[in-house]
Amino acid sequence: MKNLNFAIAYNPKIEHAREVQQKLLSILTKNGISSTVLDVDNLKSGYDFVFVIGGDGTILKSARFYAKFNTPVFGVNLGRLGFLSQSSKEEIESSVEKILNGKYKVEDRLMLSSGEFLALNDFVVKGSKGGRTSRFSLKINGKIVCNYLADGVIIATPTGSTAYGLSAGGPVLAPELEAFVIVPICPHTLTARPLVIPADEVITICVSDDEASYCSYADGQECFEFCNEIIISKSEYMAKLVLLEGSEFYSILNDKLHWGTSPAKI
């Protein structure tokens, strides 16, 4: 591990991020490991392992960038939920110790692509006029599946199924599944339900001509406009997320989302 080229990417806009970055840098230095500190808005390639300090948004941005270089990322949570992170700021020292002792695994996560844009969680398609419903047609492999009158459509990966898709009523997918989930947002029909499809299917969202343009959001961070249709498919890249030994998806569901927990007694 000491021969690897390490980096620490952090979001200086998040409270305590610089303090935690300095603590992590000190721990690595104490273990004889040199590392480069990067601002999440100015990421660079050339590293074998990247610690990412921030919320899920910071981890998503870093994971998308480093997926192109097959570089694993390890998240230290400073946000609210921290579903993609493996360590809190209080656990940094013990987490680093496990990593240096090889007590971790690198998990490949499916990603979506649309043109030059990548998404680890999801693409969200909406009309450009906020507050209005729009008409969307869903095609899979070029064949019409259904039409939606809705506020938008979410196309999510298994990783993103616990994010916006879950909030909109979609199912949770285990991260190792080769599948995507399509979830309409507030559809104006009771027959519109989430759809789970194989990951090698090509998804096309067609839109009406009522609006000049439509918007798509990659992981809620990168927004781009399009006209007529947007094509979304499995990316050639895989995000590399570092999971500590003993970390298990269903226990994370319970810990982070309180999945299956009975309501507290009143």
Short mmCIF file of C-alpha atoms in Angstrom, two decimals:
data_model
loop_
_atom_site.label_atom_id
_atom_site.label_comp_id
_atom_site.label_asym_id
_atom_site.label_seq_id
_atom_site.Cartn_x
_atom_site.Cartn_y
_atom_site.Cartn_z
CA MET A 1 0.00 0.00 0.00
CA LYS A 2 2.82 2.42 0.80
CA ASN A 3 3.99 2.26 -2.82
CA LEU A 4 0.63 3.45 -4.10
CA ASN A 5 0.01 7.02 -5.18
CA PHE A 6 -2.64 8.49 -2.84
CA ALA A 7 -4.79 11.60 -3.13
CA ILE A 8 -7.22 13.33 -0.80
CA ALA A 9 -10.11 15.09 -2.57
CA TYR A 10 -12.27 17.34 -0.43
CA ASN A 11 -14.98 19.96 -0.71
CA PRO A 12 -13.76 23.17 1.00
CA LYS A 13 -17.31 24.57 0.93
CA ILE A 14 -18.45 21.99 3.48
CA GLU A 15 -18.04 22.83 7.15
CA HIS A 16 -15.09 21.07 8.84
CA ALA A 17 -13.87 19.65 5.49
CA ARG A 18 -10.47 21.36 5.68
CA GLU A 19 -10.04 20.28 9.29
CA VAL A 20 -10.80 16.64 8.42
CA GLN A 21 -8.56 16.80 5.36
CA GLN A 22 -5.65 17.95 7.52
CA LYS A 23 -6.35 15.19 10.04
CA LEU A 24 -6.38 12.55 7.30
CA LEU A 25 -3.19 13.95 5.77
CA SER A 26 -1.53 13.76 9.19
CA ILE A 27 -2.61 10.14 9.70
CA LEU A 28 -1.26 9.10 6.30
CA THR A 29 2.01 10.95 6.88
CA LYS A 30 2.38 9.26 10.27
CA ASN A 31 2.09 5.92 8.46
CA GLY A 32 4.82 6.89 6.02
CA ILE A 33 2.46 7.64 3.14
CA SER A 34 2.66 10.80 1.06
CA SER A 35 -0.49 12.08 -0.60
CA THR A 36 -1.72 14.95 -2.75
CA VAL A 37 -4.56 17.20 -1.63
CA LEU A 38 -7.12 18.12 -4.32
CA ASP A 39 -10.11 20.44 -4.42
CA VAL A 40 -13.16 18.50 -5.65
CA ASP A 41 -13.66 21.23 -8.28
CA ASN A 42 -10.15 20.65 -9.64
CA LEU A 43 -9.65 16.89 -9.69
CA LYS A 44 -6.64 15.33 -11.39
CA SER A 45 -5.76 11.83 -12.58
CA GLY A 46 -2.63 9.79 -11.91
CA TYR A 47 -3.52 8.26 -8.53
CA ASP A 48 -4.02 4.68 -7.36
CA PHE A 49 -6.36 5.43 -4.46
CA VAL A 50 -8.41 8.52 -3.58
CA PHE A 51 -9.94 9.48 -0.24
CA VAL A 52 -12.98 11.73 -0.74
CA ILE A 53 -14.13 14.03 2.07
CA GLY A 54 -17.61 15.52 1.86
CA GLY A 55 -21.24 14.55 1.34
CA ASP A 56 -22.71 12.16 -1.22
CA GLY A 57 -22.55 14.91 -3.86
CA THR A 58 -18.79 15.20 -3.42
CA ILE A 59 -18.40 11.43 -3.66
CA LEU A 60 -20.60 11.25 -6.76
CA LYS A 61 -18.56 13.91 -8.53
CA SER A 62 -15.27 12.22 -7.62
CA ALA A 63 -16.50 8.73 -8.52
CA ARG A 64 -17.65 9.91 -11.97
CA PHE A 65 -14.29 11.56 -12.64
CA TYR A 66 -12.13 8.66 -11.46
CA ALA A 67 -14.25 5.97 -13.13
CA LYS A 68 -12.52 6.86 -16.40
CA PHE A 69 -9.16 5.99 -14.83
CA ASN A 70 -10.26 2.85 -12.89
CA THR A 71 -9.28 4.61 -9.67
CA PRO A 72 -11.01 3.47 -6.45
CA VAL A 73 -12.50 6.12 -4.16
CA PHE A 74 -13.19 5.91 -0.43
CA GLY A 75 -15.79 8.25 1.06
CA VAL A 76 -15.51 10.07 4.40
CA ASN A 77 -18.93 11.51 5.20
CA LEU A 78 -19.43 15.12 6.26
CA GLY A 79 -22.95 15.42 4.85
CA ARG A 80 -26.34 14.36 6.16
CA LEU A 81 -27.03 10.84 4.93
CA GLY A 82 -23.68 9.73 3.56
CA PHE A 83 -25.07 6.63 1.86
CA LEU A 84 -22.04 6.30 -0.42
CA SER A 85 -19.46 6.87 2.31
CA GLN A 86 -17.79 4.25 4.48
CA SER A 87 -16.40 6.37 7.29
CA SER A 88 -17.37 9.26 9.52
CA LYS A 89 -14.83 11.88 10.55
CA GLU A 90 -14.63 10.23 13.98
CA GLU A 91 -13.70 6.87 12.40
CA ILE A 92 -10.98 8.08 10.05
CA GLU A 93 -8.02 6.65 11.95
CA SER A 94 -9.51 3.16 12.28
CA SER A 95 -10.67 3.27 8.62
CA VAL A 96 -7.18 4.17 7.38
CA GLU A 97 -5.74 1.35 9.48
CA LYS A 98 -8.10 -1.16 7.85
CA ILE A 99 -7.26 0.13 4.38
CA LEU A 100 -3.51 -0.02 4.96
CA ASN A 101 -3.93 -3.60 6.22
CA GLY A 102 -5.86 -4.56 3.11
CA LYS A 103 -9.16 -5.05 4.93
CA TYR A 104 -11.31 -3.65 2.17
CA LYS A 105 -12.70 -4.51 -1.25
CA VAL A 106 -13.29 -2.46 -4.38
CA GLU A 107 -16.82 -2.78 -5.71
CA ASP A 108 -17.63 -2.00 -9.35
CA ARG A 109 -20.82 0.04 -9.77
CA LEU A 110 -22.81 0.45 -12.98
CA MET A 111 -23.01 3.92 -14.49
CA LEU A 112 -25.26 5.54 -17.09
CA SER A 113 -24.20 7.65 -20.04
CA SER A 114 -25.91 10.12 -22.34
CA GLY A 115 -23.53 11.61 -24.86
CA GLU A 116 -20.58 13.05 -22.96
CA PHE A 117 -22.40 12.96 -19.61
CA LEU A 118 -22.06 10.22 -16.98
CA ALA A 119 -24.21 9.42 -13.96
CA LEU A 120 -23.52 7.08 -11.06
CA ASN A 121 -26.92 7.65 -9.42
CA ASP A 122 -29.35 8.74 -12.10
CA PHE A 123 -30.44 10.90 -14.98
CA VAL A 124 -33.56 12.96 -14.28
CA VAL A 125 -35.47 14.29 -17.29
CA LYS A 126 -37.79 17.27 -16.82
CA GLY A 127 -39.41 20.02 -18.84
CA SER A 128 -37.58 23.33 -18.94
CA LYS A 129 -40.60 25.17 -17.52
CA GLY A 130 -40.57 24.52 -13.78
CA GLY A 131 -43.82 23.58 -12.07
CA ARG A 132 -45.49 22.16 -15.18
CA THR A 133 -46.18 18.57 -16.12
CA SER A 134 -44.89 17.34 -19.46
CA ARG A 135 -45.59 14.51 -21.87
CA PHE A 136 -42.90 11.86 -22.18
CA SER A 137 -42.75 8.72 -24.30
CA LEU A 138 -40.54 5.85 -23.19
CA LYS A 139 -38.82 3.67 -25.77
CA ILE A 140 -36.65 0.68 -24.97
CA ASN A 141 -34.42 -0.59 -27.78
CA GLY A 142 -36.34 1.66 -30.16
CA LYS A 143 -39.79 0.26 -29.31
CA ILE A 144 -42.52 2.29 -27.58
CA VAL A 145 -43.25 1.06 -24.06
CA CYS A 146 -45.53 3.71 -22.59
CA ASN A 147 -46.41 7.39 -22.37
CA TYR A 148 -46.24 9.53 -19.25
CA LEU A 149 -47.93 12.78 -18.29
CA ALA A 150 -45.66 13.57 -15.37
CA ASP A 151 -43.33 16.04 -13.71
CA GLY A 152 -40.37 14.07 -15.04
CA VAL A 153 -38.73 10.66 -15.43
CA ILE A 154 -35.87 9.17 -13.41
CA ILE A 155 -33.51 6.59 -14.90
CA ALA A 156 -31.48 5.18 -12.02
CA THR A 157 -28.69 2.69 -11.50
CA PRO A 158 -28.77 0.19 -8.61
CA THR A 159 -26.56 2.64 -6.70
CA GLY A 160 -29.02 5.47 -7.41
CA SER A 161 -32.08 3.38 -6.57
CA THR A 162 -31.71 4.46 -2.93
CA ALA A 163 -31.66 8.15 -3.90
CA TYR A 164 -34.24 10.17 -5.87
CA GLY A 165 -35.78 7.03 -7.36
CA LEU A 166 -36.63 5.69 -3.91
CA SER A 167 -38.18 9.01 -2.88
CA ALA A 168 -40.35 8.91 -6.02
CA GLY A 169 -41.67 5.44 -5.17
CA GLY A 170 -39.16 3.24 -6.99
CA PRO A 171 -37.73 -0.06 -5.73
CA VAL A 172 -34.35 -0.60 -4.08
CA LEU A 173 -31.95 -2.59 -6.25
CA ALA A 174 -29.00 -4.48 -4.79
CA PRO A 175 -25.80 -2.85 -6.15
CA GLU A 176 -24.52 -6.01 -7.86
CA LEU A 177 -27.59 -6.29 -10.13
CA GLU A 178 -27.11 -5.63 -13.85
CA ALA A 179 -30.27 -3.56 -14.14
CA PHE A 180 -31.69 -0.05 -14.27
CA VAL A 181 -34.94 1.33 -12.89
CA ILE A 182 -37.23 3.82 -14.65
CA VAL A 183 -39.46 5.86 -12.33
CA PRO A 184 -42.01 8.50 -13.42
CA ILE A 185 -42.18 11.53 -11.12
CA CYS A 186 -45.74 12.31 -9.97
CA PRO A 187 -47.44 10.72 -13.02
CA HIS A 188 -51.03 11.71 -13.72
CA THR A 189 -52.25 8.12 -13.91
CA LEU A 190 -52.52 5.25 -11.44
CA THR A 191 -51.25 2.76 -14.03
CA ALA A 192 -47.77 4.28 -14.35
CA ARG A 193 -45.41 2.23 -12.20
CA PRO A 194 -41.63 1.92 -11.88
CA LEU A 195 -40.00 -0.43 -14.38
CA VAL A 196 -36.85 -2.50 -13.85
CA ILE A 197 -34.98 -3.44 -17.03
CA PRO A 198 -31.72 -5.23 -17.94
CA ALA A 199 -28.68 -2.97 -18.00
CA ASP A 200 -27.90 -3.64 -21.67
CA GLU A 201 -31.17 -2.09 -22.86
CA VAL A 202 -31.07 1.32 -24.58
CA ILE A 203 -33.52 3.85 -23.13
CA THR A 204 -34.96 6.71 -25.16
CA ILE A 205 -37.14 9.42 -23.64
CA CYS A 206 -39.10 11.28 -26.33
CA VAL A 207 -40.87 14.54 -25.59
CA SER A 208 -43.66 16.62 -27.11
CA ASP A 209 -43.11 19.85 -29.02
CA ASP A 210 -45.01 21.92 -26.45
CA GLU A 211 -41.79 23.25 -24.95
CA ALA A 212 -38.75 24.62 -26.71
CA SER A 213 -36.37 22.39 -24.76
CA TYR A 214 -36.11 19.89 -21.96
CA CYS A 215 -33.51 19.42 -19.26
CA SER A 216 -31.66 16.38 -18.02
CA TYR A 217 -29.73 16.29 -14.76
CA ALA A 218 -26.82 13.89 -14.24
CA ASP A 219 -26.67 12.98 -10.54
CA GLY A 220 -28.47 16.25 -9.82
CA GLN A 221 -25.22 18.10 -10.55
CA GLU A 222 -24.72 18.52 -14.29
CA CYS A 223 -27.65 19.97 -16.23
CA PHE A 224 -27.95 19.99 -20.00
CA GLU A 225 -30.77 20.80 -22.41
CA PHE A 226 -32.00 18.73 -25.31
CA CYS A 227 -34.82 18.76 -27.88
CA ASN A 228 -37.08 15.94 -29.05
CA GLU A 229 -35.36 13.01 -27.36
CA ILE A 230 -32.57 11.84 -25.07
CA ILE A 231 -30.85 8.46 -25.31
CA ILE A 232 -29.48 6.86 -22.13
CA SER A 233 -27.56 3.61 -21.89
CA LYS A 234 -25.06 1.68 -19.81
CA SER A 235 -21.71 3.44 -19.61
CA GLU A 236 -18.50 1.74 -20.65
CA TYR A 237 -17.05 2.94 -17.33
CA MET A 238 -17.61 1.49 -13.88
CA ALA A 239 -17.33 3.51 -10.69
CA LYS A 240 -14.90 1.97 -8.18
CA LEU A 241 -16.16 2.31 -4.60
CA VAL A 242 -14.01 1.16 -1.70
CA LEU A 243 -15.92 -0.80 0.96
CA LEU A 244 -14.39 -1.75 4.28
CA GLU A 245 -14.26 -5.41 5.27
CA GLY A 246 -17.54 -6.43 6.87
CA SER A 247 -19.55 -3.74 5.11
CA GLU A 248 -22.79 -5.18 3.77
CA PHE A 249 -25.48 -3.52 1.64
CA TYR A 250 -28.48 -4.58 3.71
CA SER A 251 -26.93 -3.45 6.97
CA ILE A 252 -26.20 -0.08 5.33
CA LEU A 253 -29.88 0.14 4.36
CA ASN A 254 -30.78 -0.38 8.01
CA ASP A 255 -28.15 1.99 9.41
CA LYS A 256 -28.57 4.83 6.92
CA LEU A 257 -32.25 4.61 5.96
CA HIS A 258 -33.56 2.76 9.04
CA TRP A 259 -34.91 0.16 6.62
CA GLY A 260 -37.37 -2.25 8.22
CA THR A 261 -37.18 -0.50 11.59
CA SER A 262 -40.42 -0.48 13.55
CA PRO A 263 -41.82 2.96 14.45
CA ALA A 264 -40.84 4.13 17.93
CA LYS A 265 -43.43 3.55 20.60
CA ILE A 266 -45.37 6.64 21.54
#
